[in-house]
XYZ file of C-alpha atoms in Angstrom:
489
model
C 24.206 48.521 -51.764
C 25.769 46.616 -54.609
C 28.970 46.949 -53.471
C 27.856 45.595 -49.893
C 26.709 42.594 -52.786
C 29.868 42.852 -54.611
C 31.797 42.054 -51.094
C 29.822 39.410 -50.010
C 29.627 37.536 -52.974
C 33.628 37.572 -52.955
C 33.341 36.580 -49.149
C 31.377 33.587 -50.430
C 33.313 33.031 -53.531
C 36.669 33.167 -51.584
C 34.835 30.349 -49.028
C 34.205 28.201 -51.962
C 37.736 28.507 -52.977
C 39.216 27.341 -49.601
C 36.484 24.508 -49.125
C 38.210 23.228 -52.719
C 41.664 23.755 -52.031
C 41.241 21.622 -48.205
C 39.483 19.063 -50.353
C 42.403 19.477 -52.935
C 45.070 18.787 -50.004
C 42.937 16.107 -48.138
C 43.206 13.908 -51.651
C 46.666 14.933 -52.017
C 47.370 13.510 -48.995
C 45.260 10.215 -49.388
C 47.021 9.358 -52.660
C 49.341 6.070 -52.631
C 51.929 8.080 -54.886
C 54.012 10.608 -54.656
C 53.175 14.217 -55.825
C 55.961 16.447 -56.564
C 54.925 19.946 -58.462
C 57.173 23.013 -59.555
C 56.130 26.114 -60.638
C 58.138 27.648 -64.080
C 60.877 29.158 -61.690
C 62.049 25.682 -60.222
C 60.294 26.272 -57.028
C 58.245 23.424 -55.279
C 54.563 24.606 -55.076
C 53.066 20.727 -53.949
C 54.809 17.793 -52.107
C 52.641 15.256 -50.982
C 53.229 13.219 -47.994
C 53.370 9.753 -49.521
C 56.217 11.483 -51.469
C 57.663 13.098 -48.280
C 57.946 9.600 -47.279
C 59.329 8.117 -50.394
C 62.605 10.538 -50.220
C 62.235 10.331 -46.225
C 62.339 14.611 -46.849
C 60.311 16.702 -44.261
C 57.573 18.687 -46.406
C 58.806 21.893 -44.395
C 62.215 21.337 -46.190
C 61.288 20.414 -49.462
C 58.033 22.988 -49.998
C 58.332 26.567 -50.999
C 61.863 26.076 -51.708
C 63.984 26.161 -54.868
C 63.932 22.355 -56.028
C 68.254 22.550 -56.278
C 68.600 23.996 -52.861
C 66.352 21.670 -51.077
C 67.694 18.632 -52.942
C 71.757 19.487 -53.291
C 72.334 15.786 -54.908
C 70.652 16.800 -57.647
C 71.347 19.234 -60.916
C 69.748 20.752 -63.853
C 70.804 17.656 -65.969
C 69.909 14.485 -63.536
C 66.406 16.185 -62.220
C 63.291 14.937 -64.400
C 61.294 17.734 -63.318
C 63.860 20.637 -64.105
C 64.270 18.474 -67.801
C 61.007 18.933 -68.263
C 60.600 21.646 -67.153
C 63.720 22.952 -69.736
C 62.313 20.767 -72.702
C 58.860 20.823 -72.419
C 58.883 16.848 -73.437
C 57.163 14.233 -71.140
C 59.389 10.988 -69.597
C 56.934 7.928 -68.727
C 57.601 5.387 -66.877
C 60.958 5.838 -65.641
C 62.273 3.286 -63.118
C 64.622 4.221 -61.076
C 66.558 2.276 -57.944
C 68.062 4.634 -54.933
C 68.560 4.803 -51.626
C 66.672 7.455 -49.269
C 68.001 9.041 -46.498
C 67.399 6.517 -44.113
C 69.700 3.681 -46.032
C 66.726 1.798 -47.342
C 66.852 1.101 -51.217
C 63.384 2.137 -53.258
C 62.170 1.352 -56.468
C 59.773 3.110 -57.765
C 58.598 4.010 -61.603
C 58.571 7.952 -62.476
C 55.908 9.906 -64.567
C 57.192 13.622 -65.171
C 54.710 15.723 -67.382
C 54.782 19.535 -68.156
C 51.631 21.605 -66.675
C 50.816 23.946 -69.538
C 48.370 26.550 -69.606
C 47.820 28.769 -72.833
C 50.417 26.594 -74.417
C 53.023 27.622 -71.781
C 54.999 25.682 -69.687
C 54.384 26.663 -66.627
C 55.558 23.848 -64.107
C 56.413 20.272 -63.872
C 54.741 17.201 -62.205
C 56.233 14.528 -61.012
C 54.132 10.880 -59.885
C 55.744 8.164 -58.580
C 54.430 4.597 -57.665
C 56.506 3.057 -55.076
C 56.841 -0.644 -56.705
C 59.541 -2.019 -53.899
C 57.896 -4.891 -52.798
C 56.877 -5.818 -56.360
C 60.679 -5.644 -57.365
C 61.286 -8.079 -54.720
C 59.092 -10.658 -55.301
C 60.501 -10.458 -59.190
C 63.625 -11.112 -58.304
C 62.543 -13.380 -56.130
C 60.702 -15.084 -58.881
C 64.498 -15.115 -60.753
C 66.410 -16.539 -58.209
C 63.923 -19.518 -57.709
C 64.186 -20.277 -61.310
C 68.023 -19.817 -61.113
C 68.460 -22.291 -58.183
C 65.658 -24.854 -59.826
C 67.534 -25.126 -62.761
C 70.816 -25.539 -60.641
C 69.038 -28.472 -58.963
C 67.954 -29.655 -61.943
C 71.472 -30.245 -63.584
C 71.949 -32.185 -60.494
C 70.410 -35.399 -61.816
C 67.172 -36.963 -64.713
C 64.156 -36.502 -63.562
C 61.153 -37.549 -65.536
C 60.133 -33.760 -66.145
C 60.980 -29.936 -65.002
C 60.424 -29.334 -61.577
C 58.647 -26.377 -62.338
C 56.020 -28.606 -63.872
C 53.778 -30.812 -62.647
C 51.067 -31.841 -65.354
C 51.266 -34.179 -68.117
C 49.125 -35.078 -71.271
C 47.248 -37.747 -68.604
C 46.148 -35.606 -66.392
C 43.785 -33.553 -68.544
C 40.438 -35.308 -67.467
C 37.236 -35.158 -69.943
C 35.691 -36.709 -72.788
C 33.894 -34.030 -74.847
C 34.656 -33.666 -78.587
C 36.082 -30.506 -78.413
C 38.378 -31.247 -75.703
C 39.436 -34.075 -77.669
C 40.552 -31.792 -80.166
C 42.298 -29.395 -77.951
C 43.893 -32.825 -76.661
C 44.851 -33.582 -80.401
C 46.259 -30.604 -81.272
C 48.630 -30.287 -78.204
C 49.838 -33.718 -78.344
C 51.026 -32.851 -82.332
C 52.240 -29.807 -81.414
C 54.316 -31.176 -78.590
C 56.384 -33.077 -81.367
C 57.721 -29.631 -82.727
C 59.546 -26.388 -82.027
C 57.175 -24.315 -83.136
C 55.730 -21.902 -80.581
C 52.156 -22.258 -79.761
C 48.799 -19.735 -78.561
C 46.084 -21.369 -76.259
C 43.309 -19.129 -75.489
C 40.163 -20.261 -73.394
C 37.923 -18.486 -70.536
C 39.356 -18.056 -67.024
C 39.567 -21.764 -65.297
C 39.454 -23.844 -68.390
C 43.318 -25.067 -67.620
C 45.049 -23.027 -70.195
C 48.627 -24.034 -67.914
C 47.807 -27.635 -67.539
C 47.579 -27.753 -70.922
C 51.159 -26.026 -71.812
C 52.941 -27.655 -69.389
C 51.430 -30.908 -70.874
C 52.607 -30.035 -74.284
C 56.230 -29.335 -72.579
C 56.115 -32.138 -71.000
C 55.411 -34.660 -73.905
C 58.140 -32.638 -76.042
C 62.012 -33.158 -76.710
C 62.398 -29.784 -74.300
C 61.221 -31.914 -70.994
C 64.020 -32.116 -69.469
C 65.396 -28.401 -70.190
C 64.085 -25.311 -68.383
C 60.077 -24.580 -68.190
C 59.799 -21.047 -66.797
C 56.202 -19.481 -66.230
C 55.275 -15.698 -66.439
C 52.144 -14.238 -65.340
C 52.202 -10.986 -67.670
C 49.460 -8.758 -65.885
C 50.858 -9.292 -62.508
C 53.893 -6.940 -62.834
C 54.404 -3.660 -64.039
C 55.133 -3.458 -67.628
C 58.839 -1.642 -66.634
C 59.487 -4.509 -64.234
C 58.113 -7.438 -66.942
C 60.470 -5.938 -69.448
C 63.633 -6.469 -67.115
C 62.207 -9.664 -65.699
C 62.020 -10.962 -69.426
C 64.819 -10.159 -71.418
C 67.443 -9.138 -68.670
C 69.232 -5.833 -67.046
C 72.688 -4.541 -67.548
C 74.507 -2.764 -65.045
C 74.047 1.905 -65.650
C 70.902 0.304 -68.322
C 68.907 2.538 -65.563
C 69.794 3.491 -61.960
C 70.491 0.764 -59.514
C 70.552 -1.679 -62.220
C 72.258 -4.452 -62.110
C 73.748 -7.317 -64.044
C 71.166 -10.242 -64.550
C 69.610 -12.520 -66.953
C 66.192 -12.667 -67.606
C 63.930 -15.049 -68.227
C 64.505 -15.750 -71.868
C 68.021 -16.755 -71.079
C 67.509 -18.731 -67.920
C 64.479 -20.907 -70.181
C 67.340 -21.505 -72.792
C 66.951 -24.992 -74.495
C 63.586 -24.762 -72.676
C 59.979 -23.255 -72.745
C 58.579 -20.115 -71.867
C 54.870 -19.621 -70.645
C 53.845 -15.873 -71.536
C 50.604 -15.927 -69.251
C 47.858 -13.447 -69.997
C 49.740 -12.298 -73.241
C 46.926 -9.538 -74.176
C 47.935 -7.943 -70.281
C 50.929 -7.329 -72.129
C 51.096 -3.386 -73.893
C 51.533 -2.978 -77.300
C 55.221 -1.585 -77.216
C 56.231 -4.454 -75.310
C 54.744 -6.998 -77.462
C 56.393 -5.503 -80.144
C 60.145 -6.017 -78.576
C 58.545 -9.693 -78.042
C 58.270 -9.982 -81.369
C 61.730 -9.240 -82.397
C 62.975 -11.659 -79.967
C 60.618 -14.409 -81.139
C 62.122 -13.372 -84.964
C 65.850 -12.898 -84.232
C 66.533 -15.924 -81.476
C 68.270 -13.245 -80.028
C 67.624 -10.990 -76.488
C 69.427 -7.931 -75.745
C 69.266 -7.307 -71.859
C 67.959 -3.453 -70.742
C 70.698 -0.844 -71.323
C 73.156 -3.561 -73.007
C 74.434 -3.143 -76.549
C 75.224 -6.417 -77.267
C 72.995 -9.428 -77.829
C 72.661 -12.682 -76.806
C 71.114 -15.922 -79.023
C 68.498 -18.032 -77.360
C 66.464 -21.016 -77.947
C 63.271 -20.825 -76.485
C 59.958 -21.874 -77.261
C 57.418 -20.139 -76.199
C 53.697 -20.925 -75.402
C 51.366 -18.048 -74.640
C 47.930 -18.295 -73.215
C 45.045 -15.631 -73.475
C 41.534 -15.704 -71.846
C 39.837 -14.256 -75.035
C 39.545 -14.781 -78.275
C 42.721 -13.895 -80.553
C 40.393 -11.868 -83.241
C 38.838 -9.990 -80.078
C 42.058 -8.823 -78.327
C 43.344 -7.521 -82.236
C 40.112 -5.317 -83.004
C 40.985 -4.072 -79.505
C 44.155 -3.125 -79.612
C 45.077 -5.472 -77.146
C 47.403 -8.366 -79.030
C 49.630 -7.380 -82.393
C 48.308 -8.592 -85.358
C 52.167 -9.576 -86.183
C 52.599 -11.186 -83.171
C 49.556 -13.508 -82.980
C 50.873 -15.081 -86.692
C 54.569 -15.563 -84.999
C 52.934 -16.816 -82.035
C 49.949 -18.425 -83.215
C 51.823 -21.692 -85.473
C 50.160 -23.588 -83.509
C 46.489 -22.090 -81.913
C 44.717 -24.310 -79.735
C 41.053 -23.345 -78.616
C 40.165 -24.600 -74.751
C 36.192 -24.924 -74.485
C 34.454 -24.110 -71.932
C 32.891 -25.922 -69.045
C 29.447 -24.886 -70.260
C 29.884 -26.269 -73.534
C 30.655 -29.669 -71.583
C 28.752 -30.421 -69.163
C 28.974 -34.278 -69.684
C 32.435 -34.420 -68.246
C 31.226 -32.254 -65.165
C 30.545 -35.881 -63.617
C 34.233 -36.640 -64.691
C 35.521 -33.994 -62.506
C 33.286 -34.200 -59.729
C 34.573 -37.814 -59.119
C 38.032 -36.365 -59.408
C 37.705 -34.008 -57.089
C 35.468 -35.998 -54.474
C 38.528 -38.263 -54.556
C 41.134 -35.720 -54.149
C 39.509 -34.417 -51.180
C 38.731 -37.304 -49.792
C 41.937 -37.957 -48.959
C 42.945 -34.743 -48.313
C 40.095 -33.760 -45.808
C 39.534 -37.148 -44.182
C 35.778 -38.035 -45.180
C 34.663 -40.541 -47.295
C 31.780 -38.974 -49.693
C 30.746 -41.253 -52.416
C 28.792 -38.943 -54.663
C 26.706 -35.724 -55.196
C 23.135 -36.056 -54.862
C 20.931 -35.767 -57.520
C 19.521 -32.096 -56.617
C 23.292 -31.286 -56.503
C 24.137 -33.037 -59.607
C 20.846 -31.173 -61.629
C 22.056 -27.676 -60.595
C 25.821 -28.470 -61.653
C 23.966 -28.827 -64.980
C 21.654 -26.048 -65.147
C 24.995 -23.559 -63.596
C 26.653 -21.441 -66.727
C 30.122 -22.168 -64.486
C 31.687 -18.752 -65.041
C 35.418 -19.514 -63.652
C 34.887 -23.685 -65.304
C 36.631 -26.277 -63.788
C 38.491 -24.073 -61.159
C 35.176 -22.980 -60.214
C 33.812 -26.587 -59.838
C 36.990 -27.219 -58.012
C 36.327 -25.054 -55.486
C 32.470 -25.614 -54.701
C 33.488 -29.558 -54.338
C 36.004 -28.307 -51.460
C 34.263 -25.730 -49.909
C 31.180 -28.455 -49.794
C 33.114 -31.070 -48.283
C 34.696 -29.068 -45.553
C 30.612 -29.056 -44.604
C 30.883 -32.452 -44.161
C 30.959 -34.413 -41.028
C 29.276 -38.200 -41.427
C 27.008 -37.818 -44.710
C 28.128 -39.896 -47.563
C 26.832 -37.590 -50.126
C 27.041 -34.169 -50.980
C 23.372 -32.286 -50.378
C 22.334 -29.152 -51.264
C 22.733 -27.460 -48.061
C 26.369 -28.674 -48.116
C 27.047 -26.032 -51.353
C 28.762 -22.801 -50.426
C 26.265 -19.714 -49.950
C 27.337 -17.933 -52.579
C 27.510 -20.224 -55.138
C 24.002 -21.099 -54.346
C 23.172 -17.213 -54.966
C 25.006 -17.166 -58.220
C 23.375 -20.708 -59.369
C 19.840 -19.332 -58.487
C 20.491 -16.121 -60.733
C 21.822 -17.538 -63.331
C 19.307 -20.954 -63.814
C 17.868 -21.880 -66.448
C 14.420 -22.626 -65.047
C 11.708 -20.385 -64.761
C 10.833 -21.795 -60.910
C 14.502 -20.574 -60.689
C 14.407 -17.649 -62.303
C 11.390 -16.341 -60.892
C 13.513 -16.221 -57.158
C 16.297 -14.474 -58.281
C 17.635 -12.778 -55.593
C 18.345 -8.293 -55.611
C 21.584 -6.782 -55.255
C 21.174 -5.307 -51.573
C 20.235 -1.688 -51.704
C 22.122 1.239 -49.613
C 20.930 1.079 -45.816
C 19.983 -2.583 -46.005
C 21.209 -4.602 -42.619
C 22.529 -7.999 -41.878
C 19.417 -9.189 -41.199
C 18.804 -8.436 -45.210
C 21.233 -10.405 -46.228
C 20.570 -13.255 -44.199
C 17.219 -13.631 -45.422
C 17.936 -13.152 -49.031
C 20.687 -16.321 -47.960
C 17.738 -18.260 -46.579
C 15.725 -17.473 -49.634
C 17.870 -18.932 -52.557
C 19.143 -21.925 -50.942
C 15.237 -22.618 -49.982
C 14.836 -21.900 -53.945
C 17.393 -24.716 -54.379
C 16.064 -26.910 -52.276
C 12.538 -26.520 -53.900
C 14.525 -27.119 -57.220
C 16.381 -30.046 -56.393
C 12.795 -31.752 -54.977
C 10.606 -30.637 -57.774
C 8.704 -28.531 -56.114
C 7.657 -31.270 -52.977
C 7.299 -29.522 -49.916
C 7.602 -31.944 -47.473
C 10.842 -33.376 -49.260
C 12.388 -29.846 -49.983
C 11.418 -29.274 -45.222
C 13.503 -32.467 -44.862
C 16.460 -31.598 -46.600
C 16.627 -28.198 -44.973
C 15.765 -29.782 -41.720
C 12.703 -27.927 -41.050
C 9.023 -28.773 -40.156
C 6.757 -28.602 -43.406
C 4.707 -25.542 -41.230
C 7.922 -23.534 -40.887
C 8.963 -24.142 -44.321
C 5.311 -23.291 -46.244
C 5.424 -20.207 -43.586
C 9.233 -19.467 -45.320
C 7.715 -20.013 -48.637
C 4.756 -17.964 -48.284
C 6.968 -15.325 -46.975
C 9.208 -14.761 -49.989
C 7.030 -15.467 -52.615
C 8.247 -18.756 -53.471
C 5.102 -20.071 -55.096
């Protein structure tokens, strides 16, 4: 009897174990990089399909089979799984350039690791992330600069054409934006490279390309970087250059430090930048010299640079996030952007700015916001700041067909959502809406719609019934029936 147990607890055991190894395969398979495993004797024991791919190798060929016979290009010394497998030593983030069997060039960035169990090497993985298209649009980004900088030697013109701001068109009157106004206007007077840091939407760019502009360098090269949107291996050769054998399928080019010579450099998101990169910043920023990837010999530059953060400088230190060296190299000059919600006088500022720019833009003529409008502009925290205003103006006025003013109803859905959560009110926050639960239908969300821009228009009227039915165009019945309904009152 207990070996009838004995068997048909393995039988259920060994079911267990198959369920897991299909579910083991299925994610395999789902993965967006390549798997490549070898066991200790050089064999292939996994090869995923988004790898299969990659190589353009049939799993058939590749699988089960000694990793040298299946891939005859290769040898003990150029494979990074047989290396390390042999030495036991990881290799991150390798890029490397080739061409796969059906003539079409890769890129792709290689992490080889050794699988130990009991402190024994027993096989290799390999993960690669196919970064192709990203390569492209970096040296796409490179060859626009080149060919702006050609056109630029062509002839004066009263700035870089990769700018577009000046000191005059930051709008606002606050104090504190006076004194971020202050600051970059001295600043623009010297070499010295400077740190802005301010929330998401404050204008951190308008505000260096202002300082560029107003400086001796206007007329010489300004070059923008956005530092998290590229892979750190890619940012490295995008910045300071790539020499032909530095890595495979390298090739001869000059990054961006050279092509801003005599010129300014915008480092954008700087704390998106890691640690061991920042730190080959920093020489650069010491020296005046770059040395391209793989090249021995160095070349001088004279760049300023200006880099921008969306946190505080302190913050992104205690977290490991920005070099305390490099913050006192880069931060000569540190200028603080405020906030829209520590502002909100100059909110009327840009609303008038932006009525006007898409006035013209979207063929109406609006004259103002109402007042309901204009009293939950003020009560909003404005998370993403001016951008964010920018964008609830437009997506308003595209509402627009013959009114004059913009009305409550005219404010984009989800803004109105987001307003009525975060108010400041308690009529407001006593209607803040739920975060939709598993199951829930359209019909759900339409009503929980309904029910905070009805909040809003209860807000912007005080509380008036019949005043709140007209705005939303409904009898005072259907409305007090609406009210009633969701709790309103």
């Amino acid at each position: 009897m207990e070996i009838l147990e004995s068997a048909a607890e393995m039988r259920t055991l060994l079911a267990e174990l198959r369920h897991k190894i299909q579910v083991y395969e299925t994610i395999l398979e789902r993965l967006d990089v390549g798997i490549h495993v070898i066991d200790n004797k050089g064999k292939t024991i996994v090869y995923n399909d988004t790898m299969s791919k990659l190589e353009c190798c049939a799993t058939t060929e590749v699988l089960g089979k000694d990793l040298l016979s299946a891939m005859p290009h290769l040898t003990t010394e150029t494979s990074t799984l047989l290396t390390v497998l042999r030495t036991g030593k990881s290799l991150t983030d390798r890029q490397q350039n080739y061409i796969n069997a059906h003539g079409k060039q890769i890129v792709t960035v290689n992490s080889t690791t050794p699988l130990l169990i009991a402190d024994k090497v027993m096989g290799a993985l390999e993960i690669s992330k196919d970064i192709t298209f990203i390569q492209a649009l970096a040296d796409k980004i490179v060859n626009l600069q080149e060919n702006l900088i050609k056109q630029k030697k062509g002839g004066q013109v009263p700035h870089h054409p990769n700018t577009r701001y000046t000191i005059e068109s930051i709008l606002g009157e606050a104090p504190l934006l006076k004194v971020a106004i202050h600051y970059a206007e001295r600043a623009a007077r010297t070499p010295s490279n400077v740190l802005i840091f301010g929330e998401t939407g404050t204008g951190k760019e308008l505000f260096a390309q202002s300082i560029h502009n107003l400086s001796p360098r206007k007329h010489h090269p300004f070059i923008a970087i956005n530092c998290a949107a590229l892979p750190e291996q890619l940012l490295e050769g995008l910045l300071f250059g790539t020499t032909k054998g530095g890595f495979t399928g390298a090739i001869d080019r000059a990054g961006l430090f050279e092509q801003a010579n005599g010129g300014t450099l915008l480092l954008d998101e700087l704390n998106s930048m890691n640690m061991e990169l920042q730190a080959k910043l920093l020489r650069v920023l010491q020296e005046n010299i770059v040395r391209r990837v793989g090249a021995a010999n160095e070349v001088p530059v004279n760049v300023r640079v200006i880099a921008t953060m969306n946190m505080d400088p302190s913050a992104a230190i205690e977290q490991k996030k920005l070099r305390e060296d490099l913050y006192y190299r880069l931060g000569v000059v540190t200028i603080r952007i405020p906030a829209l919600r520590e502002r909100k006088n100059d909110i009327a500022i840009y609303t008038t700015a932006f009525i006007k720019k898409y006035n013209s833009a979207l063929k109406v003529k609006i004259k103002r916001i109402s007042p309901g409008v204009e009293d939950i502009f003020l009560r909003y925290n404005w998370p993403g700041n001016v951008r964010e205003l920018q964008h609830v103006i437009e997506g308003a006025m595209n509402l627009i067909v013959n009114e004059e003013e913009i009305e409550v109803q005219h404010l984009p859905m989800l803004f109105c959502a987001n307003a009525a959560v975060s108010a400041e009110s308690p009529r407001e926050a006593a209607v803040r809406p739920v975060a939709l639960e598993a199951g829930q239908t359209l019909g759900d969300q339409k009503e929980l719609m309904e029910k905070t821009i009805i909040a809003a228009a209860l807000a912007e009227t005080g509380g008036n019934t019949t005043r709140a039915a007209g705005r939303l165009g409904l009898t005072r019945q259907v409305l007090q029936y609406k009210i009633k309904k969701y709790k309103l009152k």
